Amino acid sequence: MSNDQTMDLGHVMRDRREKLTSLRTMNVNPFAYEFDRTHNAGDILADFDSYIEKEVSVAGRLMSIRKMGKAAFAHLMDSSAKIQFYIRLDQVSEDEYAVFKLCDIGDIVGIKGKVFKTHAGEISILVSGFELLTKNLRPLPIVKEQIVDGEKKVFDAFTDTEMRYRQRYVDLVVNPQVRETFVARSKIITAMRQYLDNKGYLEVETPVLQPVYGGAAARPFTTHHNALDMTLYMRIADELYLKRLIVGGYEGVYEISKDFRNEGIDRTHNPEFTMMELYVAYKDYKFMMNLVEDMVTFIAKTVAGTTKINYQGEEINLDPPWPRLSFFDAIKKYTDLDLAGMDRHGLLQTAGQLDVELEDFWGNAKILDEIFSEKVEPHLIQPVFICDYPVELSPLAKKHRDDPRLVERFEPYIAGREMGNSFSELNDPIDQRERFESQVAMREAGDEEAHALDEDFIRALEYGMPPTAGLGMGIDRLVMLLTDSASIRDVIFFPTMRQE
RNA sequence: GAGGGUGUAGCUCAGCCGGUAGAGCAGCGGCCUUUUAAGCCGUCGGUCGUGGGUUCGAUUCCCGCCACCCUCACCA
């Protein structure tokens, strides 16, 4: 045990260790083995009339204590709610009361007693049996609340972002809205799975460790397998493996999983993040647009009960159908410039005119993408599908049936953010090889995020992949949207941090 | 990666144009058997993020470093 740590926290932790000794002297195990509870706090609060005068036992963490000599009020919190109990010396044994007196905020206790309402009108439990279940040795931030006109005022809220992320367990204990956000996250994923399962799609698992990474433009994490003595990459996308499964004969597969990208961290990017990818045989990107708006609407209704949501002060209406706007029309709409078919010279000039900064090695498509990101994206608050991207940007998408300079691809945008990516999947192995080769050329020109050539994937396509629609959706961003969270770190339990 | 901001008691924060720090809550002791930011009395608690520099003297001024936040860049 590290005595130094104890010293760091001064006398508070020392006092609590001393209480451990006192408890053991009283023959109380401060780390009990089990407790039989009959109810959750939430059950009782939700239906006082049927619990009144009934005996219940509940367990949870002590969140507040108000001692008055031979009696005390306290709140305990379980995963459902916080409930008040009233303990008095004439209702419990002297030993039990002595144990209670040694309790601190943060201790986990079990109580037995009858449900009643106090003079002040709060549903409470009159304690007839009290047990300490787990002693708290490290003081919890004390957050106090006051109800004024039905509004909850919070005092001394635990707000230090760094500590909240590093010690999420503390954040979860003292900040109820954080617990709710992560419950919502879980429900969103469950609803998505339910939606996809109901359509008959098969949930599958594909490799996280890949000898050749692909399916997106990003730098990977690199690792090494000792026994095989080979370099492996953490996946940046599931795409190429899922399409191999379509080659294998499955007609609808999806995967919900972590992807890893070795890039910067900011409020919308975490190095590991959760992605859903779906591939459906015999369908194209138009099918996928309908699916996306239908699925997102379903999830919003299931989780939030509405399709009208508020995100960071913006009212957003998720009701379908979402408008569909082509990539070049979107640029025209927000810049009044028609960039379709423009040559490199024109693009460079236009970028300069629009104050868009460029890198030397960028191709035309990348310049277009940059102009789009800067001049169009911020305007896309209400849901919209941006369709038909330049072919160079999308080495895995099928050429547009009406215009070979474009691909059949769309990205849904909500709240100015890309929520996903979808296309009619390229299944011509000869075209695919050429696209990979031009990516390799871009890589050699300095683009570290260009795709690598995956020979086995081309081999798979040579066996024949049916026409297929594919979709990737960023789960974290969807959760941010539906929980009104400003940062991706608010929807990931343990976001990536520098070592303490 | 660049610019800006923050870092003081367990928590939330004051303060210091340079003289080694305060409050509320929490803790500890006392009184208190319907309180709810319980109350009253007393009391403990800090190498002021870290390492240097200037100075008689630095928590305060200057520089480096660390961590976090914001903006920008890169990306989903």
Coordinates of C-alpha atoms (C1' of nucleotides) in Angstrom, one line a residue:
Chain A
M1 CA 0.0 0.0 0.0
S2 CA 1.2 3.5 -0.8
N3 CA 1.3 5.5 2.3
D4 CA 2.5 8.4 0.3
Q5 CA -0.8 8.7 -1.5
T6 CA -2.5 8.7 1.9
M7 CA -0.3 11.5 3.1
D8 CA -1.1 13.5 0.0
L9 CA -4.7 13.7 0.8
G10 CA -3.9 14.8 4.3
H11 CA -5.9 13.8 7.3
V12 CA -9.1 12.9 5.5
M13 CA -7.8 9.6 4.2
R14 CA -6.0 8.8 7.4
D15 CA -9.2 9.4 9.3
R16 CA -11.0 7.0 7.1
R17 CA -8.4 4.3 7.5
E18 CA -8.8 4.7 11.3
K19 CA -12.5 4.2 10.9
L20 CA -11.7 0.9 9.2
T21 CA -9.9 -0.2 12.3
S22 CA -12.8 1.0 14.5
L23 CA -15.3 -0.9 12.4
R24 CA -13.2 -4.1 12.5
T25 CA -13.0 -3.8 16.3
M26 CA -16.8 -3.7 16.3
N27 CA -16.7 -6.9 14.3
V28 CA -18.0 -5.1 11.2
N29 CA -16.5 -6.1 7.8
P30 CA -16.1 -2.7 6.0
F31 CA -16.1 -4.6 2.7
A32 CA -19.2 -6.9 2.9
Y33 CA -19.9 -9.8 0.7
E34 CA -23.5 -9.3 -0.3
F35 CA -26.7 -7.6 0.5
D36 CA -30.3 -8.7 -0.2
R37 CA -32.3 -5.9 -1.6
T38 CA -35.9 -5.9 -2.5
H39 CA -36.3 -2.7 -4.4
N40 CA -34.6 0.1 -6.3
A41 CA -34.9 3.7 -5.1
G42 CA -36.6 4.6 -8.4
D43 CA -39.4 2.0 -7.9
I44 CA -40.4 3.4 -4.6
L45 CA -40.3 7.0 -5.7
A46 CA -42.3 6.3 -8.8
D47 CA -45.2 4.6 -6.8
F48 CA -45.3 5.9 -3.3
D49 CA -48.9 5.0 -2.8
S50 CA -48.3 1.3 -3.1
Y51 CA -45.2 1.3 -1.0
I52 CA -46.4 3.4 1.9
E53 CA -45.8 1.7 5.2
K54 CA -44.3 -1.3 3.3
E55 CA -41.0 -2.7 4.4
V56 CA -38.3 -2.5 1.7
S57 CA -34.5 -2.9 1.6
V58 CA -32.4 -0.9 -0.7
A59 CA -28.7 -0.4 -1.2
G60 CA -26.5 2.4 -2.6
R61 CA -24.0 5.1 -2.1
L62 CA -24.4 7.7 0.6
M63 CA -24.6 11.0 -1.1
S64 CA -25.6 13.3 1.8
I65 CA -25.8 13.1 5.5
R66 CA -27.5 15.4 8.0
K67 CA -26.8 14.2 11.5
M68 CA -28.8 15.4 14.5
G69 CA -27.3 13.6 17.5
K70 CA -29.6 10.6 18.1
A71 CA -31.1 10.7 14.6
A72 CA -30.1 11.6 11.0
F73 CA -31.3 12.0 7.5
A74 CA -29.3 10.9 4.6
H75 CA -29.7 10.2 0.9
L76 CA -28.5 7.0 -0.8
M77 CA -28.2 6.6 -4.5
D78 CA -28.5 3.5 -6.5
S79 CA -28.5 3.2 -10.3
S80 CA -32.1 4.2 -10.5
A81 CA -32.4 7.2 -8.2
K82 CA -31.6 8.9 -5.0
I83 CA -33.8 8.3 -1.9
Q84 CA -33.8 9.7 1.6
F85 CA -33.7 7.6 4.7
Y86 CA -34.3 8.5 8.3
I87 CA -32.3 6.7 10.9
R88 CA -33.0 7.1 14.6
L89 CA -31.4 5.5 17.6
D90 CA -34.7 4.2 19.0
Q91 CA -35.4 2.3 15.8
V92 CA -32.1 0.5 15.3
S93 CA -29.7 -1.2 17.6
E94 CA -26.9 0.8 19.3
D95 CA -24.3 -1.1 17.3
E96 CA -26.1 -0.3 14.0
Y97 CA -26.3 3.4 15.0
A98 CA -22.6 3.4 16.0
V99 CA -21.7 2.0 12.5
F100 CA -23.8 4.6 10.9
K101 CA -22.0 7.3 12.8
L102 CA -18.8 6.1 11.3
C103 CA -20.2 6.4 7.8
D104 CA -19.1 9.1 5.3
I105 CA -20.4 10.4 2.1
G106 CA -19.3 7.9 -0.5
D107 CA -19.8 4.8 1.6
I108 CA -22.0 2.1 0.2
V109 CA -24.7 1.0 2.6
G110 CA -27.7 -1.3 2.7
I111 CA -30.8 -0.4 4.7
K112 CA -34.1 -2.0 5.6
G113 CA -37.2 -0.1 6.7
K114 CA -40.7 1.3 6.1
V115 CA -41.6 3.8 3.4
F116 CA -43.0 7.0 4.7
K117 CA -43.2 10.7 3.8
T118 CA -41.6 13.3 5.9
H119 CA -43.2 16.5 7.2
A120 CA -41.5 18.3 4.3
G121 CA -43.2 15.8 2.0
E122 CA -40.2 13.8 0.8
I123 CA -40.6 10.1 0.3
S124 CA -38.2 8.4 2.7
I125 CA -37.4 5.2 4.4
L126 CA -37.5 4.9 8.2
V127 CA -34.6 2.7 8.9
S128 CA -35.0 -0.5 11.0
G129 CA -31.8 -2.2 9.8
F130 CA -28.6 -0.6 8.7
E131 CA -25.5 -2.2 7.2
L132 CA -22.2 -0.8 5.9
L133 CA -21.4 -2.6 2.7
T134 CA -18.3 -0.8 1.4
K135 CA -16.2 1.9 3.2
N136 CA -15.2 4.9 1.1
L137 CA -11.5 5.7 1.7
R138 CA -11.1 8.6 -0.7
P139 CA -13.3 11.6 -0.3
L140 CA -15.8 12.2 -3.1
P141 CA -16.4 15.7 -4.4
I142 CA -19.4 17.0 -2.4
V143 CA -22.1 18.3 -4.7
K144 CA -25.0 20.0 -3.0
E145 CA -28.4 20.6 -4.4
Q146 CA -31.2 22.9 -3.5
I147 CA -34.7 22.8 -5.0
V148 CA -36.0 26.3 -5.6
D149 CA -39.4 26.6 -7.3
G150 CA -39.0 23.1 -8.6
E151 CA -35.7 24.0 -10.2
K152 CA -32.6 22.1 -9.1
K153 CA -29.8 24.4 -8.1
V154 CA -26.4 22.7 -7.9
F155 CA -23.6 24.0 -5.7
D156 CA -19.9 23.1 -6.1
A157 CA -20.6 20.9 -9.1
F158 CA -17.7 18.7 -10.1
T159 CA -16.6 20.4 -13.3
D160 CA -12.9 20.0 -13.8
T161 CA -12.9 18.5 -17.3
E162 CA -9.5 16.8 -16.9
M163 CA -10.5 15.0 -13.7
R164 CA -13.9 14.2 -15.1
Y165 CA -12.3 12.3 -18.1
R166 CA -9.4 10.8 -16.2
Q167 CA -11.6 9.7 -13.2
R168 CA -14.8 9.0 -15.1
Y169 CA -16.0 6.8 -12.2
V170 CA -16.2 10.0 -10.0
D171 CA -17.9 11.9 -12.8
L172 CA -20.5 9.2 -13.0
V173 CA -21.1 9.1 -9.3
V174 CA -21.6 12.8 -8.8
N175 CA -23.0 14.0 -12.2
P176 CA -26.3 12.4 -13.0
Q177 CA -26.5 13.9 -16.5
V178 CA -23.3 12.1 -17.4
R179 CA -24.8 8.8 -16.4
E180 CA -27.9 9.6 -18.5
T181 CA -25.8 10.5 -21.6
F182 CA -24.1 7.1 -21.5
V183 CA -27.4 5.3 -21.0
A184 CA -28.6 7.1 -24.1
R185 CA -25.5 6.0 -25.9
S186 CA -26.3 2.4 -25.1
K187 CA -29.9 2.8 -26.1
I188 CA -28.9 4.4 -29.4
I189 CA -26.7 1.4 -30.3
T190 CA -29.4 -1.0 -29.2
A191 CA -32.0 0.8 -31.3
M192 CA -29.6 0.7 -34.3
R193 CA -29.0 -3.0 -33.9
Q194 CA -32.7 -3.6 -33.5
Y195 CA -33.4 -1.7 -36.7
L196 CA -30.8 -3.5 -38.7
D197 CA -31.7 -6.9 -37.2
N198 CA -35.3 -6.4 -38.1
K199 CA -34.3 -5.8 -41.7
G200 CA -32.6 -9.2 -41.6
Y201 CA -29.0 -8.0 -41.8
L202 CA -26.4 -10.2 -40.2
E203 CA -24.1 -8.7 -37.5
V204 CA -20.6 -10.0 -38.1
E205 CA -17.1 -9.5 -36.8
T206 CA -14.0 -8.8 -38.9
P207 CA -10.3 -8.4 -38.0
V208 CA -9.1 -5.5 -35.9
L209 CA -5.5 -6.5 -36.6
Q210 CA -4.9 -6.2 -40.4
P211 CA -1.8 -6.9 -42.5
V212 CA -3.0 -4.2 -45.0
Y213 CA -5.2 -1.5 -43.7
G214 CA -7.8 0.1 -45.9
G215 CA -11.4 1.3 -46.4
A216 CA -10.6 4.9 -45.5
A217 CA -8.1 7.7 -45.9
A218 CA -6.2 7.9 -42.6
R219 CA -3.0 7.1 -40.9
P220 CA -3.1 3.8 -38.9
F221 CA -1.7 2.6 -35.6
T222 CA 1.0 0.1 -36.2
T223 CA 1.7 -2.9 -34.1
H224 CA 3.7 -6.1 -34.3
H225 CA 2.9 -9.8 -34.0
N226 CA 5.8 -11.6 -32.3
A227 CA 5.2 -15.2 -33.3
L228 CA 4.6 -14.3 -36.9
D229 CA 7.2 -11.6 -36.8
M230 CA 5.0 -9.4 -38.9
T231 CA 3.7 -5.8 -38.9
L232 CA 0.0 -5.5 -38.3
Y233 CA -2.2 -2.4 -38.4
M234 CA -5.2 -1.6 -36.2
R235 CA -8.1 -1.2 -38.6
I236 CA -9.1 2.3 -39.8
A237 CA -12.3 0.9 -41.3
D238 CA -14.2 -2.4 -41.7
E239 CA -15.1 -1.9 -45.3
L240 CA -12.8 -4.2 -47.3
Y241 CA -13.5 -7.2 -45.1
L242 CA -17.2 -6.7 -45.1
K243 CA -17.3 -6.6 -48.9
R244 CA -15.3 -9.8 -48.9
L245 CA -18.3 -11.3 -47.0
I246 CA -20.7 -10.0 -49.7
V247 CA -18.5 -11.8 -52.2
G248 CA -18.9 -14.9 -50.1
G249 CA -22.6 -14.8 -50.5
Y250 CA -24.1 -12.9 -47.5
E251 CA -26.5 -10.3 -48.8
G252 CA -26.7 -8.0 -45.9
V253 CA -24.0 -7.7 -43.2
Y254 CA -23.1 -5.0 -40.6
E255 CA -20.6 -4.5 -38.0
I256 CA -20.5 -2.1 -35.0
S257 CA -17.0 -1.8 -33.8
K258 CA -14.0 0.4 -32.8
D259 CA -11.8 1.8 -35.6
F260 CA -8.5 3.4 -34.9
R261 CA -7.0 6.4 -36.6
N262 CA -3.6 7.8 -35.7
E263 CA -4.5 11.4 -36.0
G264 CA -5.2 14.5 -34.0
I265 CA -7.6 14.8 -31.1
D266 CA -10.3 17.4 -30.9
R267 CA -13.9 17.8 -30.0
T268 CA -15.1 15.6 -32.8
H269 CA -12.1 13.2 -33.0
N270 CA -10.9 10.5 -30.7
P271 CA -8.1 8.0 -31.8
E272 CA -10.5 5.1 -31.2
F273 CA -14.1 5.6 -32.1
T274 CA -17.1 3.5 -32.9
M275 CA -18.3 3.0 -36.4
M276 CA -21.2 1.1 -37.9
E277 CA -20.7 -0.2 -41.4
L278 CA -23.4 -1.9 -43.4
Y279 CA -23.3 -3.6 -46.9
V280 CA -26.4 -4.7 -48.7
A281 CA -26.3 -6.7 -52.0
Y282 CA -28.3 -5.7 -55.1
K283 CA -28.8 -2.2 -53.8
D284 CA -27.3 1.2 -54.7
Y285 CA -26.7 4.4 -52.8
K286 CA -30.2 5.7 -53.3
F287 CA -31.5 2.7 -51.3
M288 CA -29.0 3.6 -48.6
M289 CA -30.2 7.3 -48.4
N290 CA -33.7 6.0 -47.6
L291 CA -32.3 3.6 -45.1
V292 CA -30.2 6.3 -43.3
E293 CA -33.0 8.7 -42.9
D294 CA -35.4 6.0 -41.8
M295 CA -32.9 4.5 -39.4
V296 CA -31.9 7.8 -37.8
T297 CA -35.5 8.7 -37.4
F298 CA -36.3 5.4 -35.8
I299 CA -33.4 5.8 -33.4
A300 CA -34.3 9.3 -32.4
K301 CA -38.0 8.3 -31.8
T302 CA -36.9 5.2 -29.8
V303 CA -34.4 7.0 -27.7
A304 CA -35.6 10.6 -27.5
G305 CA -39.3 10.1 -28.4
T306 CA -39.1 12.8 -31.0
T307 CA -37.5 13.7 -34.3
K308 CA -37.3 17.4 -33.3
I309 CA -34.1 17.8 -31.4
N310 CA -32.0 20.6 -30.1
Y311 CA -28.3 20.5 -30.7
Q312 CA -26.1 23.2 -29.0
G313 CA -28.9 25.7 -29.4
E314 CA -29.9 24.8 -33.0
E315 CA -33.4 23.3 -33.6
I316 CA -32.9 20.3 -35.9
N317 CA -35.8 18.5 -37.5
L318 CA -34.9 14.9 -38.5
D319 CA -38.2 14.1 -40.2
P320 CA -37.6 12.5 -43.6
P321 CA -37.2 13.0 -46.5
W322 CA -33.9 14.8 -46.2
P323 CA -33.0 17.0 -49.1
R324 CA -30.5 15.6 -51.6
L325 CA -28.0 18.1 -53.0
S326 CA -25.1 17.2 -55.3
F327 CA -21.6 18.1 -54.2
F328 CA -21.1 20.7 -57.0
D329 CA -24.6 22.1 -56.6
A330 CA -23.9 22.5 -52.9
I331 CA -20.7 24.5 -53.7
K332 CA -22.6 26.6 -56.2
K333 CA -25.3 27.2 -53.7
Y334 CA -23.0 28.6 -51.0
T335 CA -20.3 30.3 -53.1
D336 CA -22.1 31.1 -56.4
L337 CA -19.3 29.4 -58.2
D338 CA -19.7 26.4 -60.6
L339 CA -16.6 24.3 -60.1
A340 CA -17.8 21.3 -62.1
G341 CA -15.3 20.4 -64.8
M342 CA -12.9 23.2 -63.8
D343 CA -9.3 22.6 -64.5
R344 CA -6.4 22.7 -62.0
H345 CA -5.5 26.3 -62.9
G346 CA -9.1 27.4 -62.3
L347 CA -9.3 25.5 -59.1
L348 CA -6.2 27.0 -57.7
Q349 CA -7.4 30.5 -58.6
T350 CA -10.8 29.8 -57.1
A351 CA -9.3 28.5 -53.9
G352 CA -7.1 31.6 -53.6
Q353 CA -10.2 33.8 -54.2
L354 CA -12.1 32.0 -51.5
D355 CA -9.1 32.2 -49.0
V356 CA -8.8 28.4 -48.8
E357 CA -5.3 27.3 -48.0
L358 CA -3.8 24.3 -49.9
E359 CA -0.9 21.8 -49.8
D360 CA 1.3 21.5 -52.8
F361 CA 0.8 17.7 -53.3
W362 CA -3.0 18.0 -53.3
G363 CA -4.8 16.8 -56.4
N364 CA -7.8 18.6 -57.8
A365 CA -10.3 16.5 -55.9
K366 CA -8.6 17.3 -52.6
I367 CA -8.8 21.0 -53.4
L368 CA -12.5 20.6 -54.1
D369 CA -12.9 18.7 -50.8
E370 CA -11.2 21.5 -49.0
I371 CA -13.3 24.2 -50.6
F372 CA -16.4 22.2 -49.7
S373 CA -15.3 21.7 -46.0
E374 CA -14.7 25.4 -45.5
K375 CA -17.4 27.0 -47.5
V376 CA -20.3 24.5 -47.5
E377 CA -20.1 22.3 -44.4
P378 CA -20.8 24.9 -41.8
H379 CA -24.1 25.7 -43.5
L380 CA -25.4 22.2 -43.4
I381 CA -27.3 22.4 -40.1
Q382 CA -30.6 20.6 -41.1
P383 CA -30.2 17.0 -42.3
V384 CA -29.1 16.9 -46.0
F385 CA -27.5 14.3 -48.2
I386 CA -24.6 15.6 -50.2
C387 CA -24.3 13.4 -53.3
D388 CA -22.1 12.5 -56.2
Y389 CA -18.6 13.3 -55.3
P390 CA -15.6 13.7 -57.6
V391 CA -14.2 10.2 -58.5
E392 CA -10.6 10.9 -57.1
L393 CA -12.0 11.4 -53.6
S394 CA -13.6 8.0 -53.5
P395 CA -11.4 5.1 -54.7
L396 CA -13.9 2.5 -53.4
A397 CA -17.0 3.9 -55.0
K398 CA -18.7 3.1 -58.3
K399 CA -18.6 5.7 -61.0
H400 CA -21.8 7.6 -61.5
R401 CA -24.0 6.0 -64.1
D402 CA -24.6 9.3 -65.8
D403 CA -21.2 11.0 -65.4
P404 CA -17.9 9.1 -65.2
R405 CA -16.1 12.1 -63.5
L406 CA -18.3 11.5 -60.4
V407 CA -19.0 8.6 -58.1
E408 CA -22.3 7.4 -56.7
R409 CA -21.6 8.5 -53.1
F410 CA -23.4 10.5 -50.4
E411 CA -22.6 11.8 -47.0
P412 CA -25.4 12.7 -44.6
Y413 CA -24.7 16.1 -42.9
I414 CA -26.4 17.2 -39.7
A415 CA -25.4 20.1 -37.5
G416 CA -22.6 21.0 -39.9
R417 CA -21.0 17.6 -39.4
E418 CA -20.5 14.6 -41.6
M419 CA -22.5 11.8 -39.9
G420 CA -21.6 9.0 -42.3
N421 CA -20.5 8.0 -45.8
S422 CA -22.1 5.7 -48.3
F423 CA -21.8 4.6 -51.9
S424 CA -22.7 2.3 -54.6
E425 CA -19.7 0.0 -54.1
L426 CA -17.2 -0.4 -56.8
N427 CA -17.2 -4.1 -57.9
D428 CA -15.2 -3.9 -61.1
P429 CA -11.8 -5.4 -60.1
I430 CA -10.1 -3.8 -63.1
D431 CA -11.4 -0.3 -62.2
Q432 CA -10.6 -1.0 -58.5
R433 CA -7.0 -1.8 -59.4
E434 CA -6.6 1.4 -61.3
R435 CA -8.1 3.4 -58.5
F436 CA -5.7 1.8 -56.0
E437 CA -2.8 2.5 -58.3
S438 CA -3.7 6.2 -58.5
Q439 CA -3.9 6.3 -54.7
V440 CA -0.4 4.7 -54.5
A441 CA 0.8 7.5 -56.8
M442 CA -0.7 10.1 -54.4
R443 CA 0.9 8.4 -51.5
E444 CA 4.3 8.6 -53.3
A445 CA 3.6 12.3 -53.9
G446 CA 3.4 12.8 -50.2
D447 CA -0.2 12.1 -49.2
E448 CA 0.2 9.9 -46.1
E449 CA -3.5 9.2 -45.9
A450 CA -3.9 7.8 -49.4
H451 CA -5.2 4.2 -49.6
A452 CA -2.9 1.2 -49.8
L453 CA -3.3 -1.4 -52.6
D454 CA -5.0 -4.5 -51.2
E455 CA -4.3 -7.4 -53.6
D456 CA -6.4 -9.9 -51.8
F457 CA -9.4 -7.5 -51.9
I458 CA -9.0 -7.2 -55.7
R459 CA -8.7 -11.0 -55.9
A460 CA -12.0 -11.2 -54.0
L461 CA -13.7 -8.8 -56.5
E462 CA -12.4 -10.9 -59.4
Y463 CA -14.6 -13.8 -58.1
G464 CA -17.5 -11.4 -58.5
M465 CA -19.3 -9.1 -55.9
P466 CA -22.9 -8.4 -56.7
P467 CA -24.0 -4.8 -57.0
T468 CA -23.8 -3.5 -53.4
A469 CA -24.6 -0.5 -51.4
G470 CA -22.4 0.4 -48.5
L471 CA -22.7 2.7 -45.5
G472 CA -20.5 3.8 -42.7
M473 CA -21.9 5.9 -39.8
G474 CA -19.9 7.4 -36.9
I475 CA -21.7 6.3 -33.8
D476 CA -20.0 8.8 -31.5
R477 CA -21.2 11.7 -33.6
L478 CA -24.7 10.3 -33.7
V479 CA -24.7 10.0 -30.0
M480 CA -23.3 13.6 -29.7
L481 CA -26.2 14.8 -31.8
L482 CA -28.9 13.0 -29.9
T483 CA -27.5 13.8 -26.5
D484 CA -26.7 17.4 -27.2
S485 CA -23.0 16.8 -26.4
A486 CA -20.5 19.4 -27.5
S487 CA -17.4 17.1 -27.4
I488 CA -16.9 13.5 -28.5
R489 CA -15.2 13.1 -25.1
D490 CA -18.6 13.5 -23.4
V491 CA -19.9 10.4 -25.2
I492 CA -16.8 8.1 -24.7
F493 CA -16.4 6.8 -21.2
F494 CA -12.6 6.9 -21.2
P495 CA -11.4 9.2 -24.0
T496 CA -7.8 9.0 -25.0
M497 CA -5.6 11.2 -22.7
R498 CA -2.0 11.9 -22.3
Q499 CA -0.5 9.8 -19.5
E500 CA -0.9 11.4 -16.1
Chain B
rG1 C1' 1.9 21.5 -35.2
rA2 C1' 0.6 27.2 -34.2
rG3 C1' -1.9 30.9 -31.1
rG4 C1' -4.7 32.0 -26.6
rG5 C1' -6.4 30.5 -21.7
rU6 C1' -6.2 27.8 -17.1
rG7 C1' -3.5 25.1 -13.0
rU8 C1' -4.1 27.9 -5.1
rA9 C1' -7.1 23.0 0.8
rG10 C1' -10.7 16.6 -0.8
rC11 C1' -14.5 19.8 -4.1
rU12 C1' -16.0 24.9 -5.9
rC13 C1' -13.4 29.3 -5.9
rA14 C1' -11.2 34.3 -3.8
rG15 C1' -6.5 36.6 -3.2
rC16 C1' -1.4 38.4 -4.0
rC17 C1' 0.8 45.9 -8.9
rG18 C1' 6.6 41.0 -4.5
rG19 C1' 6.7 40.5 2.4
rU20 C1' 5.6 32.3 2.3
rA21 C1' -2.4 32.4 1.8
rG22 C1' -8.4 32.9 2.6
rA23 C1' -14.0 31.5 2.1
rG24 C1' -18.0 28.0 1.5
rC25 C1' -18.7 22.9 1.5
rA26 C1' -16.3 18.3 3.1
rG27 C1' -13.3 16.4 7.6
rC28 C1' -12.4 16.2 13.1
rG29 C1' -14.6 17.4 18.4
rG30 C1' -19.1 19.2 21.0
rC31 C1' -24.8 20.2 21.2
rC32 C1' -29.0 18.6 18.6
rU33 C1' -34.8 12.4 17.5
rU34 C1' -38.7 15.2 10.8
rU35 C1' -33.7 17.4 8.3
rU36 C1' -32.9 18.6 3.2
rA37 C1' -27.1 23.7 0.4
rA38 C1' -29.9 21.3 8.3
rG39 C1' -28.2 24.6 12.3
rC40 C1' -25.0 26.5 16.3
rC41 C1' -19.9 26.4 18.8
rG42 C1' -14.9 24.9 18.3
rU43 C1' -11.0 22.9 15.3
rC44 C1' -7.6 20.5 11.6
rG45 C1' -6.1 21.0 6.7
rG46 C1' -1.9 24.0 1.6
rU47 C1' 6.3 22.5 -0.5
rC48 C1' -0.2 28.1 -4.4
rG49 C1' 1.2 22.3 -11.3
rU50 C1' 6.7 21.7 -11.9
rG51 C1' 12.0 23.3 -12.7
rG52 C1' 15.0 27.4 -13.1
rG53 C1' 15.9 33.0 -13.0
rU54 C1' 15.5 38.1 -10.9
rU55 C1' 15.3 39.7 -5.7
rC56 C1' 17.0 40.7 1.0
rG57 C1' 12.5 38.0 0.0
rA58 C1' 8.5 34.7 -5.3
rU59 C1' 2.2 31.8 -4.8
rU60 C1' 2.6 36.8 -7.1
rC61 C1' 7.4 39.2 -11.9
rC62 C1' 10.4 36.5 -16.1
rC63 C1' 11.9 31.9 -18.8
rG64 C1' 11.6 26.5 -19.6
rC65 C1' 8.7 22.1 -18.8
rC66 C1' 4.0 19.2 -17.7
rA67 C1' -1.3 18.6 -18.0
rC68 C1' -6.1 20.3 -19.4
rC69 C1' -9.5 23.7 -22.2
rC70 C1' -10.5 27.0 -26.5
rU71 C1' -9.4 28.6 -31.6
rC72 C1' -6.9 27.2 -36.1
rA73 C1' -4.4 23.3 -39.0
rC74 C1' -5.1 17.6 -40.2
rC75 C1' -9.0 13.9 -40.1
rA76 C1' -14.7 10.8 -39.4

